[in-house]
Coordinates of C-alpha atoms and ligand atoms in Angstrom, one line a residue:
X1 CA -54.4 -138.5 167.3
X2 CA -54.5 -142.0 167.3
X3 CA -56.9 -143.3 163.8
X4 CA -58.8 -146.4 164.7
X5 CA -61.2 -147.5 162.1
X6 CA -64.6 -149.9 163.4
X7 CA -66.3 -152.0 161.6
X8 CA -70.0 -153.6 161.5
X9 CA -71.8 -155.3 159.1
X10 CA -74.3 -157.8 160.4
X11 CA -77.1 -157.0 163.4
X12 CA -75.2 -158.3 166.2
X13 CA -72.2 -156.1 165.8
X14 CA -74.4 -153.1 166.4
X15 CA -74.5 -153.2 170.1
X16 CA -70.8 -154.8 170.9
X17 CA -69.6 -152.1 169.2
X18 CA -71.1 -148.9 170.3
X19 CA -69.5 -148.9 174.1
X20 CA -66.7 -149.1 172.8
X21 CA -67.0 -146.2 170.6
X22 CA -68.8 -144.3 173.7
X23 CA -65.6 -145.4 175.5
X24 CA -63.4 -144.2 172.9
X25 CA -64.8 -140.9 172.4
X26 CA -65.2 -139.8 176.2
X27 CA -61.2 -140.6 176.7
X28 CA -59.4 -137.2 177.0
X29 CA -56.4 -138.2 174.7
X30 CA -58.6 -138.2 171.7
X31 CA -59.0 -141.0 169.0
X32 CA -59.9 -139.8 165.7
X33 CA -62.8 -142.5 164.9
X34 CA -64.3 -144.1 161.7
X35 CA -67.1 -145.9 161.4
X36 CA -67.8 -148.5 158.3
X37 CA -71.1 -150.7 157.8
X38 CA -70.4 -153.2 155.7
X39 CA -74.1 -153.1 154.7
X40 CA -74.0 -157.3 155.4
X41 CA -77.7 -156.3 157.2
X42 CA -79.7 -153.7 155.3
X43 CA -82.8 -153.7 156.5
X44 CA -84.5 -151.0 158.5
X45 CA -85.2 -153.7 161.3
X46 CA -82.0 -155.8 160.6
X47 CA -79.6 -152.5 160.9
X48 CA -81.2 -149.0 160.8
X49 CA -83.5 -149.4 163.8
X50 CA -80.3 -150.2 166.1
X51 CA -78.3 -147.0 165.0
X52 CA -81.7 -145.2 166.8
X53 CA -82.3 -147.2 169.5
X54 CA -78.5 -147.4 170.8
X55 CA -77.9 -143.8 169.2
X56 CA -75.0 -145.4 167.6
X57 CA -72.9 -142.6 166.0
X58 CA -74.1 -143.3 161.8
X59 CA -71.4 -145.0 159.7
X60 CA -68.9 -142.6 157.9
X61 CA -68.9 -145.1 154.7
X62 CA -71.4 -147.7 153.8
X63 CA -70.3 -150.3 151.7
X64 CA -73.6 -151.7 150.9
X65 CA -72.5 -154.9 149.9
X66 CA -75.8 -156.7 151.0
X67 CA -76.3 -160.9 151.0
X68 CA -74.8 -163.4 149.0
X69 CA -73.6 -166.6 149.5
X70 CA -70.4 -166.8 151.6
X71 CA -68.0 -166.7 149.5
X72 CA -69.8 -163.5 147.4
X73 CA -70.2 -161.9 150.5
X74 CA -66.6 -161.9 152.1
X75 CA -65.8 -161.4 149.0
X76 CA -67.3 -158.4 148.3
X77 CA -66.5 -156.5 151.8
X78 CA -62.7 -157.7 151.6
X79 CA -63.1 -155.7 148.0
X80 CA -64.4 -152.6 149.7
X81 CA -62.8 -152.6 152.7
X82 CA -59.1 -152.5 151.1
X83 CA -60.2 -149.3 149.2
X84 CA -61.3 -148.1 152.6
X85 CA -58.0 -148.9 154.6
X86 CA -55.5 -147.7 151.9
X87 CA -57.3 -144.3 151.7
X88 CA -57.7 -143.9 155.0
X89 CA -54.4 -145.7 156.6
X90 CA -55.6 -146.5 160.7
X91 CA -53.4 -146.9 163.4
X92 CA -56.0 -149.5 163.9
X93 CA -58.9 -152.0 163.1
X94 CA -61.4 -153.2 165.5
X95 CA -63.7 -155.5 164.7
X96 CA -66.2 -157.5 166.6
X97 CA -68.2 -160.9 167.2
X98 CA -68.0 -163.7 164.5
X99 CA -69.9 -162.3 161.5
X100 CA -68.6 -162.7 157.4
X101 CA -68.0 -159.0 158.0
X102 CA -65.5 -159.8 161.1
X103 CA -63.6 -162.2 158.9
X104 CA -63.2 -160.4 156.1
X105 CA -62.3 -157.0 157.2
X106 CA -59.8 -158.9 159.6
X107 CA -57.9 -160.5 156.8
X108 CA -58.0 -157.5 154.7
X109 CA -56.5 -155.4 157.2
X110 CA -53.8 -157.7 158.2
X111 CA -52.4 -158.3 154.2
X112 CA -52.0 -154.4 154.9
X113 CA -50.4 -154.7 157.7
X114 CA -52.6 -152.7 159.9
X115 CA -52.9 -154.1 163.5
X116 CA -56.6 -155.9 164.5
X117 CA -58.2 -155.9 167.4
X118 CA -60.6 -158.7 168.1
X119 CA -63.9 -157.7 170.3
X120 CA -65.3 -161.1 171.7
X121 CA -62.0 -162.9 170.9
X122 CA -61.5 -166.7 172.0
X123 CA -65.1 -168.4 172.0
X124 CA -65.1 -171.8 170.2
X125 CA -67.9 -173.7 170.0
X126 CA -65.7 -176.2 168.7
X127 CA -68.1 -177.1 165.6
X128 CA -66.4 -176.2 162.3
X129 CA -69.4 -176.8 160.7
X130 CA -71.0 -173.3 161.6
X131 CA -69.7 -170.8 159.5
X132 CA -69.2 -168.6 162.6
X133 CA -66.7 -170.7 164.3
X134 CA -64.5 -170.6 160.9
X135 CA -64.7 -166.5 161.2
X136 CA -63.8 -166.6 164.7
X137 CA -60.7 -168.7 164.5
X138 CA -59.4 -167.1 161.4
X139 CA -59.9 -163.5 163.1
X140 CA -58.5 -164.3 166.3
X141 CA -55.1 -166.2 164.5
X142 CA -54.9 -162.7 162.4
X143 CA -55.4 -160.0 165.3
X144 CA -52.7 -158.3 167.1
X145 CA -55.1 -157.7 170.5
X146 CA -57.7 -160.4 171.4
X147 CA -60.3 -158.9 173.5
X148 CA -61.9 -161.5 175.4
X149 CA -65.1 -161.9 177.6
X150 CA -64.7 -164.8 179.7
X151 CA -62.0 -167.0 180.9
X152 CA -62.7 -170.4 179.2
X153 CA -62.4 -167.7 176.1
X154 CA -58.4 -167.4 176.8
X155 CA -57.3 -170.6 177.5
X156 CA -59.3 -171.6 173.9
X157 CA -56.7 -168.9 172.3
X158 CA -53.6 -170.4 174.6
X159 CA -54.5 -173.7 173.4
X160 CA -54.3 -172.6 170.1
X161 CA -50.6 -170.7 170.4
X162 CA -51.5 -167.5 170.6
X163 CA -48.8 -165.4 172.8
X164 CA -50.5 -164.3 176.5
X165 CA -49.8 -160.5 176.0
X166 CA -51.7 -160.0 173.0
X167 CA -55.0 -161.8 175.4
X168 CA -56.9 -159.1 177.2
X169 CA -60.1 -160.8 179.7
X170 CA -62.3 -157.3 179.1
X171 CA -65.6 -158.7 180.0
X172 CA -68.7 -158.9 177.8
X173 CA -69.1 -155.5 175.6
X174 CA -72.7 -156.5 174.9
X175 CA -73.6 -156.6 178.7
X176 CA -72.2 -152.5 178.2
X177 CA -75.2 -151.8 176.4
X178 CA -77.7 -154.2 178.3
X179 CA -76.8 -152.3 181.5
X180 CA -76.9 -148.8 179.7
X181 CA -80.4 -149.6 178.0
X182 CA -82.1 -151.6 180.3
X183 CA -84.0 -148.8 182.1
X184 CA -85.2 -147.5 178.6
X185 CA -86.2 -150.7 177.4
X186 CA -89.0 -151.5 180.6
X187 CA -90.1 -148.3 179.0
X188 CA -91.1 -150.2 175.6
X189 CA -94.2 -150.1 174.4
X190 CA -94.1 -153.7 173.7
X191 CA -96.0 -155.9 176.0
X192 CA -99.0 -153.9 175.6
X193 CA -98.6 -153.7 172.1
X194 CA -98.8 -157.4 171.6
X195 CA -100.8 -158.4 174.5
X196 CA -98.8 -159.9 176.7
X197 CA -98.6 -160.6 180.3
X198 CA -94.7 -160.3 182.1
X199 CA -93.9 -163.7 182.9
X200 CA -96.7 -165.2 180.5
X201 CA -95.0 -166.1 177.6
X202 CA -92.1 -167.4 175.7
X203 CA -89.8 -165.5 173.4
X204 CA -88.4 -167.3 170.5
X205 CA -85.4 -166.5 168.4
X206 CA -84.3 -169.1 165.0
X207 CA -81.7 -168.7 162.1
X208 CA -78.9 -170.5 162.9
X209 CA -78.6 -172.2 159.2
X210 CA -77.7 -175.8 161.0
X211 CA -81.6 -175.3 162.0
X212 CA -83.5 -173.3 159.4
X213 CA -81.7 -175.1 156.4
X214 CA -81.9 -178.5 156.7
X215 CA -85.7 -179.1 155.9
X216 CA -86.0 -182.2 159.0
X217 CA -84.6 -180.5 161.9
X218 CA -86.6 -177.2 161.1
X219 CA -89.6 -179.5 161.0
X220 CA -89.0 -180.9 164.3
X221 CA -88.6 -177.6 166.0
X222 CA -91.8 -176.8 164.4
X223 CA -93.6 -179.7 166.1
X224 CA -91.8 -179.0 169.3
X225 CA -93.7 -175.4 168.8
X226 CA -96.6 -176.4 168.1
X227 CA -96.9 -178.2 171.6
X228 CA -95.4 -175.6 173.6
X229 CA -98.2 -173.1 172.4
X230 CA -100.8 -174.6 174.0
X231 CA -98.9 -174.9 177.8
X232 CA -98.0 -170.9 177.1
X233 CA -98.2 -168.3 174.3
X234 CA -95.1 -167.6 172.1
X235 CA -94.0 -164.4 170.3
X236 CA -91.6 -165.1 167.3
X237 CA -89.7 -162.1 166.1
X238 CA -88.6 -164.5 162.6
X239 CA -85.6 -163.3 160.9
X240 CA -85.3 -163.1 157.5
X241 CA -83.4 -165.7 156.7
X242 CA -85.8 -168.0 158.4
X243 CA -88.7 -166.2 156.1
X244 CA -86.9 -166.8 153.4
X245 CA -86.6 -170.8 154.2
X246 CA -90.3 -171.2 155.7
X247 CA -91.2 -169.9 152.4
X248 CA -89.0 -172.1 150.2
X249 CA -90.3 -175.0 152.1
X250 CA -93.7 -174.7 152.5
X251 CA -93.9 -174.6 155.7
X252 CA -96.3 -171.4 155.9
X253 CA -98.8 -173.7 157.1
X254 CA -97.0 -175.3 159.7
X255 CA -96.8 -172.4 161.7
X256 CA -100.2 -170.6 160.6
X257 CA -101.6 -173.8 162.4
X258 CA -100.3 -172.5 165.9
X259 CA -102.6 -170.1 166.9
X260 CA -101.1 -169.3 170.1
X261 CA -97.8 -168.4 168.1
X262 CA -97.4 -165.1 167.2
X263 CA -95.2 -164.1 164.5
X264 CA -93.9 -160.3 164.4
X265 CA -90.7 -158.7 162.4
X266 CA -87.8 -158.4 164.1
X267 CA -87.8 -156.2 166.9
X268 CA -85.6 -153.2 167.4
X269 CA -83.2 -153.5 170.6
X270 CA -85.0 -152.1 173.1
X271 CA -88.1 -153.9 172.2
X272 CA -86.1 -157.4 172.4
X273 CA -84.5 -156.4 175.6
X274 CA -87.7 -155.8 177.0
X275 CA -89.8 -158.9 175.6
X276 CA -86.3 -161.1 177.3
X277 CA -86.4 -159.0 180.5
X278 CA -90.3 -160.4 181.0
X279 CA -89.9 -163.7 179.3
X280 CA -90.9 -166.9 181.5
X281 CA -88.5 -168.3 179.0
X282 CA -86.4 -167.9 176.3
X283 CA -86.3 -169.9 173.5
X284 CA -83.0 -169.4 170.7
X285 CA -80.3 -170.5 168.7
X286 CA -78.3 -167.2 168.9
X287 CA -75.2 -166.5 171.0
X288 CA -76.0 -163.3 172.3
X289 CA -79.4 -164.1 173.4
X290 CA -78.0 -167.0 175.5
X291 CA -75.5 -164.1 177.3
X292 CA -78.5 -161.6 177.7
X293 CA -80.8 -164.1 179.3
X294 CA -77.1 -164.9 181.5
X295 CA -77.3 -161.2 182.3
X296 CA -80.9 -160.7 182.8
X297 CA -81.6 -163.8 184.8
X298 CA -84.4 -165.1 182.8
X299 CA -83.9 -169.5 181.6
X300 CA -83.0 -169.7 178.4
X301 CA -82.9 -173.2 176.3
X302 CA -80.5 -173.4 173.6
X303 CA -81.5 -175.1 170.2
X304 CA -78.5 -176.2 169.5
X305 CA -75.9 -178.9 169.7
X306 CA -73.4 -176.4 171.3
X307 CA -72.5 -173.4 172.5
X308 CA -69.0 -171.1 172.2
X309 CA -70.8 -169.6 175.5
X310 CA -70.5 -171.9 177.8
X311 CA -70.2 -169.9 180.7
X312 CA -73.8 -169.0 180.2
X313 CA -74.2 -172.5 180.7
X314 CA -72.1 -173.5 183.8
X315 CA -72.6 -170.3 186.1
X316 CA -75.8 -168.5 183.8
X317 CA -79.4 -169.6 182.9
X318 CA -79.1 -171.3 180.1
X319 CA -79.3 -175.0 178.4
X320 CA -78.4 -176.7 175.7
X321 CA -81.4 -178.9 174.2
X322 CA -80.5 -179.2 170.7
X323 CA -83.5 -179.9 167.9
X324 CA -84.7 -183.1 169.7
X325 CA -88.5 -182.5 170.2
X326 CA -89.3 -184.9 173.3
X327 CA -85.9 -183.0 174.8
X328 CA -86.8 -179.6 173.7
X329 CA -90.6 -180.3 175.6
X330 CA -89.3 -182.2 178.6
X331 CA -86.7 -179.0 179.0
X332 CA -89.8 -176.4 178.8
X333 CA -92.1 -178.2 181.0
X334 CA -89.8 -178.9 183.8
X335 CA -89.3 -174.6 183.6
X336 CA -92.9 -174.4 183.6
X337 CA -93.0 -176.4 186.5
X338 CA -90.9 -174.0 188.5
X339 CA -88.0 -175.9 188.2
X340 CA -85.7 -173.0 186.8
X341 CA -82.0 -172.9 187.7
X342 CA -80.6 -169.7 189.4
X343 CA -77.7 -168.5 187.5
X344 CA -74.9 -165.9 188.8
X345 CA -73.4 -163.1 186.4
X346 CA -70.0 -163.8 185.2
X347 CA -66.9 -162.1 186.5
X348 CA -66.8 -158.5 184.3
X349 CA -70.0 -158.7 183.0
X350 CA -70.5 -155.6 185.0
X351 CA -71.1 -153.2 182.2
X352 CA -67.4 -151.7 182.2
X353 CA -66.1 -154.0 179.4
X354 CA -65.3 -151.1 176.8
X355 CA -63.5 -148.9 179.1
X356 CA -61.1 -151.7 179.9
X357 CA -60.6 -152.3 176.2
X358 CA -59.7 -148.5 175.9
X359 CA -57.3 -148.8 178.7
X360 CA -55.5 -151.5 176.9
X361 CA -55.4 -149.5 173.7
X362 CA -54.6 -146.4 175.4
X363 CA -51.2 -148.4 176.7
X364 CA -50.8 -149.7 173.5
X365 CA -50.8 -146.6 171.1
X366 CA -49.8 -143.3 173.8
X367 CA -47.4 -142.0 172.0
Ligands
UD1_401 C1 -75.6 -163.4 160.2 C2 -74.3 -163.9 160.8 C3 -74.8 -164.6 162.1 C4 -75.6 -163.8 163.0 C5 -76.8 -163.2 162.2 C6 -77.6 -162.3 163.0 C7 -72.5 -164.7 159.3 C8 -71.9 -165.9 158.8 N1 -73.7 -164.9 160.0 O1 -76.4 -164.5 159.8 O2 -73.6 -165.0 162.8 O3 -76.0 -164.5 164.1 O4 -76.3 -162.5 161.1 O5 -78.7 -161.9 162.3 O6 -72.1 -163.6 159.2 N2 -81.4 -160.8 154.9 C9 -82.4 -159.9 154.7 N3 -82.2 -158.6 155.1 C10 -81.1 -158.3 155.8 C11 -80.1 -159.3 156.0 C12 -80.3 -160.5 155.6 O7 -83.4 -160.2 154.0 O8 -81.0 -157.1 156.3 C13 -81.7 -162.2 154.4 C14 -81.1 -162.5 153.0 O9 -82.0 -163.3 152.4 C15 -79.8 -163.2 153.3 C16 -80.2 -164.0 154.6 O10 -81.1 -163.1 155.3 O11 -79.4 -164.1 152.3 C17 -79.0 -164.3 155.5 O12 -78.3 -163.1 155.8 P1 -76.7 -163.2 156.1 O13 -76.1 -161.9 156.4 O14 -76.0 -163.9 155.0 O15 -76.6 -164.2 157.3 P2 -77.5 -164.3 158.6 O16 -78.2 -165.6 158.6 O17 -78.3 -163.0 158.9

């Protein structure tokens, strides 16, 4: 049996990481599989409500480190995963995405000399300022097999020196679980739930801390909002970080004032999927929402200055319009106006990403 330990910490390692388990447990040679939350996310609808939407198999240890500021919260996995990888001694490590909990277990697990795999290896967004781009180089200069999901992704890594056989192009692992969920999520309850027509509204996603931080540019976006909620209605699943900083700011008001906005908690996954899948528009500064909308067809603008997707860019749906309000409105009408770009799907974004992963390690480890 070959011993491959997963990690996940943080809400968008939840669904990159359960086709490849899926994968991993159908294959006939057997993989004896362990599954650690790093407890980064805790919350029922940050974490929980993900294991039960995706039936992700539960984690077999939970740190429960919960938030901090970086350094605490690296710190604190890195802690609990070495107790974790010396009692249990993998053949393996996979780890996935860009997330504190990616970095951490990754440099952990390499000081003991067990063998990292990298899920979503090779996206730079070229900004060093976000701490994700930090956690993505460091992982992917640490792991021994860099699973990647689009080809700008390896030539990033073969521009940084890393040898061509430990690159594997896989495809998109989150496109897996779009694929496998979609028919479930146009059975969400959702649209009715909140009143909303398909094709009526906007969805809006906002936490990157370059926008919900700095106290100007959040303000902007908020008067970018406040005009596109009276061309169409907006639903706001707000994270909690970006609770946390309307709060601390006083912006409650700011957003009470739009009454065509309509804030809710964050949505499980098949709620989200569905509330993207009939979206006129999509409105977010996350990564994986820009590669769903890719997938699913529907616009999407990007807040932000950049993007370590930019395939979703040149062949998908999306655009980068930064925090610039007059940009950010001129970008929304023009969709509004029917002028929406057709995008294509990316080469292996065809829902068997994890079984080529599994391929690669089956190679790797038969005995
Ligand atoms: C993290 C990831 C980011 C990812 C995002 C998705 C890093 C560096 N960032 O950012 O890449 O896009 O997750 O959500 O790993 N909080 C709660 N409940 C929770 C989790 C967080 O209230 O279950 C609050 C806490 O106040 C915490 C803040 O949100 O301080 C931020 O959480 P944290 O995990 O530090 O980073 P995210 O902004 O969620």
């Amino acid at each position: 049996m070959i011993k491959i330990l997963s990690v996940v910490g943080a809400r968008p390692n939840f669904m990159k990481i359960d086709p490849v388990l899926r994968a991993l447990e159908r294959d006939a040679r057997g993989f004896a599989l362990t599954l650690v939350h790093t407890g980064q996310h805790y919350d029922e609808n940050m974490s929980r409500v993900f294991f039960h939407d995706l039936g992700l198999r539960p984690p077999d240890i939970d740190l429960g480190v919960g938030s901090g500021s970086h350094a605490e919260q690296t710190a604190a996995i890195m802690i609990g995963i070495e107790q974790v990888l010396i009692a249990h001694r993998p053949d393996l490590v996979l780890v996935v995405g860009d997330v504190n909990s990616t970095l951490a277990t990754a440099i952990t697990a390499a000081k003991l000399h067990v063998p990292v795999g990298h899920i979503e290896a090779g996206l730079r967004s070229f900004d060093r300022r976000m701490p994700e781009e930090i956690n993505r180089i460091v992982t992917d200069a640490l792991s021994a097999h860099l699973f990647t999901p689009s080809r700008d992704a390896n030539e990033n890594l073969r521009h940084e020196g890393i040898a061509a056989e430990r690159i594997h192009l896989v495809g998109n692992v989150m496109i897996d679980t779009l694929r496998r969920c979609q028919e479930l999520a146009a059975r969400s309850p959702i649209l009715d739930q909140l009143a909303l027509q398909r094709s009526k509204y906007v969805v809006l996603t906002l936490h990157r801390p370059s926008n919900v931080d700095d106290p100007e540019v959040l303000a902007e976006i908020l008067e970018a909002l406040a005009e596109i909620q009276k061309l169409i209605p907006i639903v706001f699943p707000i994270h909690p970080r970006t609770t946390k900083q309307v709060h601390e700011l006083g912006y409650q008001s700011r957003l009470a004032d739009m009454p065509s906005l309509r804030l809710i908690p964050p949505c499980g996954y098949l709620d989200f999927v569905a509330l993207q899948m009939n979206a006129k528009l999509i409105l977010t500064d996350s990564g994986g929402i820009q590669e769903e909308a890719t997938a699913l067809g529907v616009p999407c603008l990007t807040l932000r200055e950049s993007t370590e997707r930019p395939i979703t860019v040149t062949e998908g749906t999306n655009r980068i319009v930064g925090h610039n309000k007059g940009k950010i409105l001129r970008a929304v009408r023009e969709i509004l106006e029917g002028q929406v770009f057709e995008g294509r799907i990316p080469e292996l974004w065809d829902g068997y990403a994890a079984e080529r992963i599994v391929a690669v390690l089956r190679d790797a480890y038969a005995a």
